[in-house]
PDB file of C-alpha atoms in Angstrom:
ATOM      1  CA  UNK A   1     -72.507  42.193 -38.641  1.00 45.00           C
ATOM      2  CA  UNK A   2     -71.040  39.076 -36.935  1.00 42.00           C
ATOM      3  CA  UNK A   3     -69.438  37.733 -39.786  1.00 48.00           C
ATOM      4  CA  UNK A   4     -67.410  41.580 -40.561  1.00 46.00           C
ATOM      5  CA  UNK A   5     -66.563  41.682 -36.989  1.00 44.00           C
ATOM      6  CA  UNK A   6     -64.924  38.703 -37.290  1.00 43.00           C
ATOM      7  CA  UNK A   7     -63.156  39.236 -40.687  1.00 38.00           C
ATOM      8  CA  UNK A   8     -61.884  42.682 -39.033  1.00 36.00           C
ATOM      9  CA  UNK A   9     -60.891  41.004 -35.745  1.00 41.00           C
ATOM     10  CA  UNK A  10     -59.059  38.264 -37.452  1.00 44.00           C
ATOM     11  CA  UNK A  11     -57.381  40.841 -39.442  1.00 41.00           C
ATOM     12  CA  UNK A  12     -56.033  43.173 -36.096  1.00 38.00           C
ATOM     13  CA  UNK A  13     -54.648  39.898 -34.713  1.00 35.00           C
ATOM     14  CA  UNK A  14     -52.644  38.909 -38.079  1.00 42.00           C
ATOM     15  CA  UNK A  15     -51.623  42.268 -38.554  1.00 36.00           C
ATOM     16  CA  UNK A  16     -50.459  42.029 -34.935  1.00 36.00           C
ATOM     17  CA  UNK A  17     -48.515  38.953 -35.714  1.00 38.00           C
ATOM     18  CA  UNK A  18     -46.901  40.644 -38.529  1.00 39.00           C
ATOM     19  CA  UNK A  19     -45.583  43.690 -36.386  1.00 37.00           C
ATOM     20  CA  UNK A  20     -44.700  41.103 -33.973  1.00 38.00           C
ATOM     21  CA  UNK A  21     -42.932  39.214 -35.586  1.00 40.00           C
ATOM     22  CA  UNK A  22     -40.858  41.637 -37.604  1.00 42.00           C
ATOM     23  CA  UNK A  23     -39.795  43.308 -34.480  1.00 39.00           C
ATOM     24  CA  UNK A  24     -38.314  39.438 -33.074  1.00 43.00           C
ATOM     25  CA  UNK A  25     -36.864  39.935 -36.725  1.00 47.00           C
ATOM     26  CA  UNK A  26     -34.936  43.023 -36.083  1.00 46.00           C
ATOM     27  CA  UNK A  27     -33.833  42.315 -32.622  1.00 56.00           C
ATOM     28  CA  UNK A  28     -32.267  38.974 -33.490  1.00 68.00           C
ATOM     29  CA  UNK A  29     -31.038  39.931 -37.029  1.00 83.00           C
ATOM     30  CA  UNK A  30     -27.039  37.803 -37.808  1.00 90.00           C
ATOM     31  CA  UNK A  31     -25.731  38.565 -40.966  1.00 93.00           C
ATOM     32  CA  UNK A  32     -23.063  36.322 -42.416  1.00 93.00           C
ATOM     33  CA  UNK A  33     -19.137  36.705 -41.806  1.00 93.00           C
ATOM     34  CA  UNK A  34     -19.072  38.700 -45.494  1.00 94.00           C
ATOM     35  CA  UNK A  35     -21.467  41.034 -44.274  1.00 96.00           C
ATOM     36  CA  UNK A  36     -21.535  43.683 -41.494  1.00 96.00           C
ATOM     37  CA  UNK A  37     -24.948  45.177 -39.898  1.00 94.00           C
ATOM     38  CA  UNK A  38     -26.213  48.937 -39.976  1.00 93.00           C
ATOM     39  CA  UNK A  39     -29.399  49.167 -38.650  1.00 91.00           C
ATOM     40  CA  UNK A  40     -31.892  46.704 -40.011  1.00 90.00           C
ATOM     41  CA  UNK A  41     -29.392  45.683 -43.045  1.00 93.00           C
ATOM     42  CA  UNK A  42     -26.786  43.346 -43.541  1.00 94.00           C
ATOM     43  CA  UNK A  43     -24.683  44.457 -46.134  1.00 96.00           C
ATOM     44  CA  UNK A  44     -21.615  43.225 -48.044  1.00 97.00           C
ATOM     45  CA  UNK A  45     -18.355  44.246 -46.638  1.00 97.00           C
ATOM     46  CA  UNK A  46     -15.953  46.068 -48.200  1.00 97.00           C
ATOM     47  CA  UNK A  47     -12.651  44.153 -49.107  1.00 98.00           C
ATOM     48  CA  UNK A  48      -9.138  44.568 -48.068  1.00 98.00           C
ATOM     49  CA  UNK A  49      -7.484  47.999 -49.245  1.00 98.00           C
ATOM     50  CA  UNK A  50     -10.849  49.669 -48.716  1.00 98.00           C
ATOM     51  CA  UNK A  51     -13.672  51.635 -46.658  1.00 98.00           C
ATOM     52  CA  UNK A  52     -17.308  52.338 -46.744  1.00 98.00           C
ATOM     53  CA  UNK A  53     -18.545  54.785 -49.027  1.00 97.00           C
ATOM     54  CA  UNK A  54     -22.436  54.907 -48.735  1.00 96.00           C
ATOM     55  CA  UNK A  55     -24.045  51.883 -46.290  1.00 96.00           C
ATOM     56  CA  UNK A  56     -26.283  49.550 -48.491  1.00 95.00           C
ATOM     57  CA  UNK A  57     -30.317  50.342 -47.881  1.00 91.00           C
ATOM     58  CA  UNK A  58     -33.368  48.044 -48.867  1.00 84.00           C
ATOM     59  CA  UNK A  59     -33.304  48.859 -52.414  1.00 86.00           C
ATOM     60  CA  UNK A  60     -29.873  49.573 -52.796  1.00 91.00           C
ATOM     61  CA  UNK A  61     -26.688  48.307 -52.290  1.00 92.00           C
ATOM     62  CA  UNK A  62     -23.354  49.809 -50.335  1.00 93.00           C
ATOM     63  CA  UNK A  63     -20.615  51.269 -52.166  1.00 97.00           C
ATOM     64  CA  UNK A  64     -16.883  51.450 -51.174  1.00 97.00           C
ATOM     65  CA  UNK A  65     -13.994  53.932 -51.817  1.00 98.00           C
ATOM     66  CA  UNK A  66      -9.887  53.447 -51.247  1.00 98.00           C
ATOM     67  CA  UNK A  67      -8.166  53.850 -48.732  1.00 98.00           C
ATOM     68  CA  UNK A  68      -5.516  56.709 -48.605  1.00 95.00           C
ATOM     69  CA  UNK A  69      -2.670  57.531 -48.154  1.00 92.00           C
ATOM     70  CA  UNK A  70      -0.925  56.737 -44.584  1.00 96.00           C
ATOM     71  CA  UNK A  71      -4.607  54.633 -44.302  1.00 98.00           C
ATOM     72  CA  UNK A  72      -4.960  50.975 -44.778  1.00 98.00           C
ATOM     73  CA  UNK A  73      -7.497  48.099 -44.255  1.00 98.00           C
ATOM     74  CA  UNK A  74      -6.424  44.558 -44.387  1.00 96.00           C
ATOM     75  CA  UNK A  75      -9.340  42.352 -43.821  1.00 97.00           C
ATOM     76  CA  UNK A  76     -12.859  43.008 -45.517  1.00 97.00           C
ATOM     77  CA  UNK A  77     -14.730  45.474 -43.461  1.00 97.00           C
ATOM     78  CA  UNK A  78     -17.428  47.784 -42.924  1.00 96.00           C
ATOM     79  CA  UNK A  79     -15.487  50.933 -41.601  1.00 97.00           C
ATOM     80  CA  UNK A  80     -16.330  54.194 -42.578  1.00 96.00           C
ATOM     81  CA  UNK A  81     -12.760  55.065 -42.081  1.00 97.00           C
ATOM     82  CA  UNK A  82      -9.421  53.432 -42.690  1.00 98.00           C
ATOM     83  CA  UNK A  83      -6.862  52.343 -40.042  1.00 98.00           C
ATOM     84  CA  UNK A  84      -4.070  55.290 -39.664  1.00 98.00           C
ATOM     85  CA  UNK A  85      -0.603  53.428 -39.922  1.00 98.00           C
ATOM     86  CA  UNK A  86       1.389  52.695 -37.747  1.00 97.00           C
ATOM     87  CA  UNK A  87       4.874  55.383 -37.075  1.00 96.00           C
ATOM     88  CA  UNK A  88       7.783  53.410 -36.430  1.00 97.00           C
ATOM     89  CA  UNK A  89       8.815  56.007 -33.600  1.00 95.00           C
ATOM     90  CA  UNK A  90      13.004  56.235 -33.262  1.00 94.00           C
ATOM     91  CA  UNK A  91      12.406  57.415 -29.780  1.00 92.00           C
ATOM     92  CA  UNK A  92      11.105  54.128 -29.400  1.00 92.00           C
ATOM     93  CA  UNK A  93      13.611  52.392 -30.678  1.00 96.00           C
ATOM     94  CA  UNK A  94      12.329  51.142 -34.151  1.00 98.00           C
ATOM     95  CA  UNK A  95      12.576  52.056 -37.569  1.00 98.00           C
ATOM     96  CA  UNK A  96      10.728  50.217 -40.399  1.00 98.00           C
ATOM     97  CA  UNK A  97      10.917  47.243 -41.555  1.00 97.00           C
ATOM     98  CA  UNK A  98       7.988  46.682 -43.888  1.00 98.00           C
ATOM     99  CA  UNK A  99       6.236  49.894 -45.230  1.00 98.00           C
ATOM    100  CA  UNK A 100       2.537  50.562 -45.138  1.00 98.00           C
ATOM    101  CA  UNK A 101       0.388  49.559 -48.045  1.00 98.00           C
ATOM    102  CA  UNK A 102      -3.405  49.784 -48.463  1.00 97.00           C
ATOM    103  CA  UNK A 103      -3.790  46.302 -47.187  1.00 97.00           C
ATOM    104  CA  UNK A 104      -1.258  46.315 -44.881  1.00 97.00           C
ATOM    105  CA  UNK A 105      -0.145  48.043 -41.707  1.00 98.00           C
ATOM    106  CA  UNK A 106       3.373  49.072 -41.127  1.00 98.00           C
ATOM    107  CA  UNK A 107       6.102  46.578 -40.043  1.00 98.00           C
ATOM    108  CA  UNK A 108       8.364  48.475 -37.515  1.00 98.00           C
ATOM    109  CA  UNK A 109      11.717  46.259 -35.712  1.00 98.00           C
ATOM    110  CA  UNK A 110      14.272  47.679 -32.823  1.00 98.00           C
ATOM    111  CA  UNK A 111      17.350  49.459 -34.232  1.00 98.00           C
ATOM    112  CA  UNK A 112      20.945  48.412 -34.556  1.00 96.00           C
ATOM    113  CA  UNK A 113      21.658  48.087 -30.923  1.00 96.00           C
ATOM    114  CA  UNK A 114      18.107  47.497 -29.736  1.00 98.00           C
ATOM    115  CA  UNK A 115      15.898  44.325 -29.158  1.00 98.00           C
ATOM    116  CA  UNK A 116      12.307  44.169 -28.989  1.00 98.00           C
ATOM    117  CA  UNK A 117       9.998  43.919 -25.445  1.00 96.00           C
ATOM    118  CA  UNK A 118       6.867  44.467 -27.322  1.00 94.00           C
ATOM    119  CA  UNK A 119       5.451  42.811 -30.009  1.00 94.00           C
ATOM    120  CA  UNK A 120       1.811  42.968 -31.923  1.00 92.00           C
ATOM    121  CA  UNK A 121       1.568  40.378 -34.769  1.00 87.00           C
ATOM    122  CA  UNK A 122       4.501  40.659 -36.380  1.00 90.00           C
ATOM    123  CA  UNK A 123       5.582  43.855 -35.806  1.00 96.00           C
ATOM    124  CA  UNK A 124       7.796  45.383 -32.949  1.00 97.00           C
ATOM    125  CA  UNK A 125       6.115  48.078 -30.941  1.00 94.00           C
ATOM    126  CA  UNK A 126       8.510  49.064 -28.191  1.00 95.00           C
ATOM    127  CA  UNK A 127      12.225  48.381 -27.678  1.00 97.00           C
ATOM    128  CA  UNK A 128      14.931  48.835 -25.765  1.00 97.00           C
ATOM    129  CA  UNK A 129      18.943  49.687 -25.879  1.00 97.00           C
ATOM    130  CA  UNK A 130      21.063  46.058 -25.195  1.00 98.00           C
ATOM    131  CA  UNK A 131      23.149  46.439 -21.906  1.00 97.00           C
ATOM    132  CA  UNK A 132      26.483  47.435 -21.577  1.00 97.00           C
ATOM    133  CA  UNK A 133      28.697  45.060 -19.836  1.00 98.00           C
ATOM    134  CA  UNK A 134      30.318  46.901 -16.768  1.00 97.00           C
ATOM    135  CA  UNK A 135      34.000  46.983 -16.197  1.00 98.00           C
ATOM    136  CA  UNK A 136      35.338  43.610 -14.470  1.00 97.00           C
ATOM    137  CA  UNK A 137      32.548  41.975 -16.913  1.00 98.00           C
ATOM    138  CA  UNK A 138      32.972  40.018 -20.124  1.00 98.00           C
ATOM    139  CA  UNK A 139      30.082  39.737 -22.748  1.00 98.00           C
ATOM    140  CA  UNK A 140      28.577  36.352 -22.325  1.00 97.00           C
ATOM    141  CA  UNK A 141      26.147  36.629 -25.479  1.00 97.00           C
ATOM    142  CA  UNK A 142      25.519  39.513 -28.012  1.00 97.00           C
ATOM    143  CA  UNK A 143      22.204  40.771 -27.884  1.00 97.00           C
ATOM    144  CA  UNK A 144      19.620  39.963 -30.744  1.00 97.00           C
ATOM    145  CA  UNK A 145      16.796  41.874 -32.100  1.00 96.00           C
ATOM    146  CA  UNK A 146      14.828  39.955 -29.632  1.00 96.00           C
ATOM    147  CA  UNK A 147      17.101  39.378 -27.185  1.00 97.00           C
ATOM    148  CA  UNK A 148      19.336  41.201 -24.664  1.00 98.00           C
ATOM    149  CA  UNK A 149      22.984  41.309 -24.283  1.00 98.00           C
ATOM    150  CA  UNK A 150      24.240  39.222 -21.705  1.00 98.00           C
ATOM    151  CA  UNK A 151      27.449  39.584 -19.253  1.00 98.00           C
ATOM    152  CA  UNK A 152      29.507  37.822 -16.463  1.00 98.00           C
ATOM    153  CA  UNK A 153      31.752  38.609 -13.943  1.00 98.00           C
ATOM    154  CA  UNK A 154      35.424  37.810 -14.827  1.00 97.00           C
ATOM    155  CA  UNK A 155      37.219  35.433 -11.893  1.00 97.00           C
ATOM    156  CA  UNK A 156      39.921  36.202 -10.102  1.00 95.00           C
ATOM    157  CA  UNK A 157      43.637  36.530 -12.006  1.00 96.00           C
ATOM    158  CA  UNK A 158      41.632  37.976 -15.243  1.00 97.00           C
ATOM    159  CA  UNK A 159      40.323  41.108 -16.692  1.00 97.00           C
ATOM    160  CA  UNK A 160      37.921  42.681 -18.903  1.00 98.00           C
ATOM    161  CA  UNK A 161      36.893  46.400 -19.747  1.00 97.00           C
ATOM    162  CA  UNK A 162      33.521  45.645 -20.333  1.00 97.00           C
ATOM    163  CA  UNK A 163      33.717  44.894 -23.956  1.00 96.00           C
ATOM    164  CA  UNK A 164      35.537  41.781 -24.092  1.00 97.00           C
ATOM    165  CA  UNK A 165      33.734  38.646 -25.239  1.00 97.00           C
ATOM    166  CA  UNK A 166      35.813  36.600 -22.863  1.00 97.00           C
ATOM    167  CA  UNK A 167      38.206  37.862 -19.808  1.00 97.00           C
ATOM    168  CA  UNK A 168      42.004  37.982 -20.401  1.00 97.00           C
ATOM    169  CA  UNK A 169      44.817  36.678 -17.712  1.00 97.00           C
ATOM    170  CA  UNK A 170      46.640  39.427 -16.119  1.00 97.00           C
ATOM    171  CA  UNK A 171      50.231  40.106 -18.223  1.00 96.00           C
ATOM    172  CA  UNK A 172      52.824  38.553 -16.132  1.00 95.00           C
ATOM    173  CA  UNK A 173      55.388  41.036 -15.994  1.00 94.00           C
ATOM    174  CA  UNK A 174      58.454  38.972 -14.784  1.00 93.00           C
ATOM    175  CA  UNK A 175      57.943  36.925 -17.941  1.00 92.00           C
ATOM    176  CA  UNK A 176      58.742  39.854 -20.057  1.00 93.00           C
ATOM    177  CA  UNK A 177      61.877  40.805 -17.456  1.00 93.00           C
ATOM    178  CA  UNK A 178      59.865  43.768 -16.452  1.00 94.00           C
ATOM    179  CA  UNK A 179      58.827  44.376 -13.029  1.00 94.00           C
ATOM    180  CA  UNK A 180      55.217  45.123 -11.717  1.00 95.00           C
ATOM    181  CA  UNK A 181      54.093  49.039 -11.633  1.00 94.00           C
ATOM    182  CA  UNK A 182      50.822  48.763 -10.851  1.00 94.00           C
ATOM    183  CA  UNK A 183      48.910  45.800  -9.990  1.00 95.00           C
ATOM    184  CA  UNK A 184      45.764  44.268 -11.912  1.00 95.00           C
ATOM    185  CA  UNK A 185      42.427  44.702 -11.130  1.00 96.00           C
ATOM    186  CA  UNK A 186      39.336  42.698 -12.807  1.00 97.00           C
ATOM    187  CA  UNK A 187      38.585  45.568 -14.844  1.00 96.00           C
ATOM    188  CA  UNK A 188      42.443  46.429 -16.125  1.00 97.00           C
ATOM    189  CA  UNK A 189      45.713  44.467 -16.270  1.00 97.00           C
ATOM    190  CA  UNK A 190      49.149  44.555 -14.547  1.00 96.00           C
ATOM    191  CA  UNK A 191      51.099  47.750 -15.346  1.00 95.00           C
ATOM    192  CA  UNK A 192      54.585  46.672 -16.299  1.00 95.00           C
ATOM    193  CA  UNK A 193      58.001  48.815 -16.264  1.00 93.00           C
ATOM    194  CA  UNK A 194      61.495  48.342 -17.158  1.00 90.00           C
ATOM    195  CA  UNK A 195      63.267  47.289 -14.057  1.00 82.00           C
ATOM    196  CA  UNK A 196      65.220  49.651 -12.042  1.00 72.00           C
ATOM    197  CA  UNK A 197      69.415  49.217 -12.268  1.00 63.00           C
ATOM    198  CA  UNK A 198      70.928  49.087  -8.904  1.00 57.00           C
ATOM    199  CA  UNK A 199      73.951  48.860 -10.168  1.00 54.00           C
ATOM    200  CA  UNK A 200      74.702  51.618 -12.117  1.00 59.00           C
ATOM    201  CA  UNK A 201      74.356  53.879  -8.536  1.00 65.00           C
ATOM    202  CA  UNK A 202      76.456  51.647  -6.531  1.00 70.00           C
ATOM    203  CA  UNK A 203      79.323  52.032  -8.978  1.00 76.00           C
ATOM    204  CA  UNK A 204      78.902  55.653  -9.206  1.00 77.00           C
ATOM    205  CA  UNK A 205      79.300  55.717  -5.245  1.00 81.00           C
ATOM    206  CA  UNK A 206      82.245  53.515  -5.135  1.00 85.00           C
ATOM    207  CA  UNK A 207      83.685  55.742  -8.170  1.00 84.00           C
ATOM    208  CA  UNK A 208      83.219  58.953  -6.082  1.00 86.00           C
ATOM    209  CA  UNK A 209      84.793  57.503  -2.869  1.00 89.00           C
ATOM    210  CA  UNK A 210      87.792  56.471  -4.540  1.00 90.00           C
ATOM    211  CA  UNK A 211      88.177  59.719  -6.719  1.00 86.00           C
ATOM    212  CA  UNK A 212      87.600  61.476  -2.560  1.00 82.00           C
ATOM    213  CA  UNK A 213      90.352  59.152  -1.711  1.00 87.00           C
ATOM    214  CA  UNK A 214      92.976  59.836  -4.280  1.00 85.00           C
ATOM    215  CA  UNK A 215      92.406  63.539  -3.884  1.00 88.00           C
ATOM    216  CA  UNK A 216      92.510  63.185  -0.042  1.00 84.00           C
ATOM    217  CA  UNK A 217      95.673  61.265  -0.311  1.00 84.00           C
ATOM    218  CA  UNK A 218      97.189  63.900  -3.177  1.00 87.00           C
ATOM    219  CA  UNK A 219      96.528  66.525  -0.826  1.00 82.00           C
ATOM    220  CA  UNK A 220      98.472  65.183   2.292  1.00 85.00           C
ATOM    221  CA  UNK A 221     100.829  64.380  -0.062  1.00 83.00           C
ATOM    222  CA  UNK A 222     101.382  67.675  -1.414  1.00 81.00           C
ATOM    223  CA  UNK A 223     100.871  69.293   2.223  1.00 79.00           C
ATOM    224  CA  UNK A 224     103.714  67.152   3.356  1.00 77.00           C
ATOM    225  CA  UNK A 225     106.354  67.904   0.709  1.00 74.00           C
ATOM    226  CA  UNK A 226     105.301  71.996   0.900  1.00 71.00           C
ATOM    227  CA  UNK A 227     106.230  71.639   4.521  1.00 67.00           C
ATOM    228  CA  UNK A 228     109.218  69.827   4.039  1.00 63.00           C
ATOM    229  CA  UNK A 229     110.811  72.533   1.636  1.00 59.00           C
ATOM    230  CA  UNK A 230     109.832  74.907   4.300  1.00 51.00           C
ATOM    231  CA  UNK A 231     112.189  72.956   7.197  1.00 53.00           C
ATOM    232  CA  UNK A 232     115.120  72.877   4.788  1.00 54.00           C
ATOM    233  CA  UNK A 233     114.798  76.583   4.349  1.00 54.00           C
ATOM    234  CA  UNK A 234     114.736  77.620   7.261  1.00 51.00           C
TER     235      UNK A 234
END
């Protein structure tokens, strides 16, 4: 009896080993960089383009399907789903640059008139409208699609509407034998006119006194002689 006790109690403690052991197994199981774990199994990953069909088991191995339409997966994987692509959103600002494949997400960049604040790899995810240069400003440097616009103040003398790439001198109007309507600000030039002519009034005066004169002088003149024909008639 000894000797079968034995043989059965050596027996429990291997078999305890075993269960042991597999269980240090399970909890500690890496699978290499081409594989990906479900469950108790490492199995192969799917490649690039692709997604997980049916997971590998013990005595079989994992199968894979393509991805879709609007779906994509660019690295080997072990999803049981592809990656949506990306919308290049207009409301955001972007439009696409690179279309989606099934290996490749969607490339978005800003709009005309836009430049990026957000990036993810290489594509743009948010942007924003460049700045409009304000009256009395001049536009320092044009805006990229990375970069905003930038402005400064015009000095003192010069003037820009806000879309000038440098500020202009105020038109000097006695240069062009005008005279000054309106006077310049930094955000619009000198208003300019055609001189006023003092002289045409003045002559017009002296013209009208004279004819008053001549008429005056007619008139006492005639007055005169009509009372002189009266004396000699009487």
């Amino acid at each position: 009896m000894k000797p079968i006790n034995h043989v059965l109690q050596s027996c429990g403690l291997s078999l305890r080993y075993l269960l042991n052991h597999t269980k240090l197994i399970g909890l500690s199981l890496t699978c290499h960089p081409g594989e990906y774990q479900i469950g108790n199994e490492c199995c192969p990953k799917c490649p690039p383009g692709s997604q997980v069909k049916t997971h590998c088991k013990e005595y079989s191995s994992r199968s894979c399907a393509p991805c879709m339409g609007g779906t994509y997966t660019d690295q080997q994987n072990g999803l049981e789903r592809c990656l949506s692509c990306t919308n290049c959103d207009s409301g955001s600002g972007l439009r696409v640059k690179t279309p989606c494949t099934s290996t490749s997400d969607t490339v978005c960049e800003p709009l005309e008139r836009f430049y990026c604040v957000s990036y993810e790899k290489d594509s743009c995810r948010r942007a924003q409208e460049h700045r409009h240069c304000k009256p009395g400003q001049y536009i320092r440097q044009n805006g990229t699609a990375s970069t905003d616009t930038e402005c400064s103040d015009c000095s003192s003398g010069t003037f820009s509407n806000g879309t000038f790439h440098s500020c202009q001198p105020h038109t000097q109007c006695h240069s062009l034998n005008l005279q000054l309507i309106t006077e310049g600000t930094l955000a619009a030039d000198n208003q300019c006119g055609e001189k006023s002519n003092h002289v045409t009034p003045t002559i017009t005066v002296i013209v009208l006194i004279i004819v008053g004169l001549v008429i005056s002088v007619i008139s006492i003149i005639m007055l005169k002689k009509k009372k002189g024909i009266v004396f000699k008639s009487r």
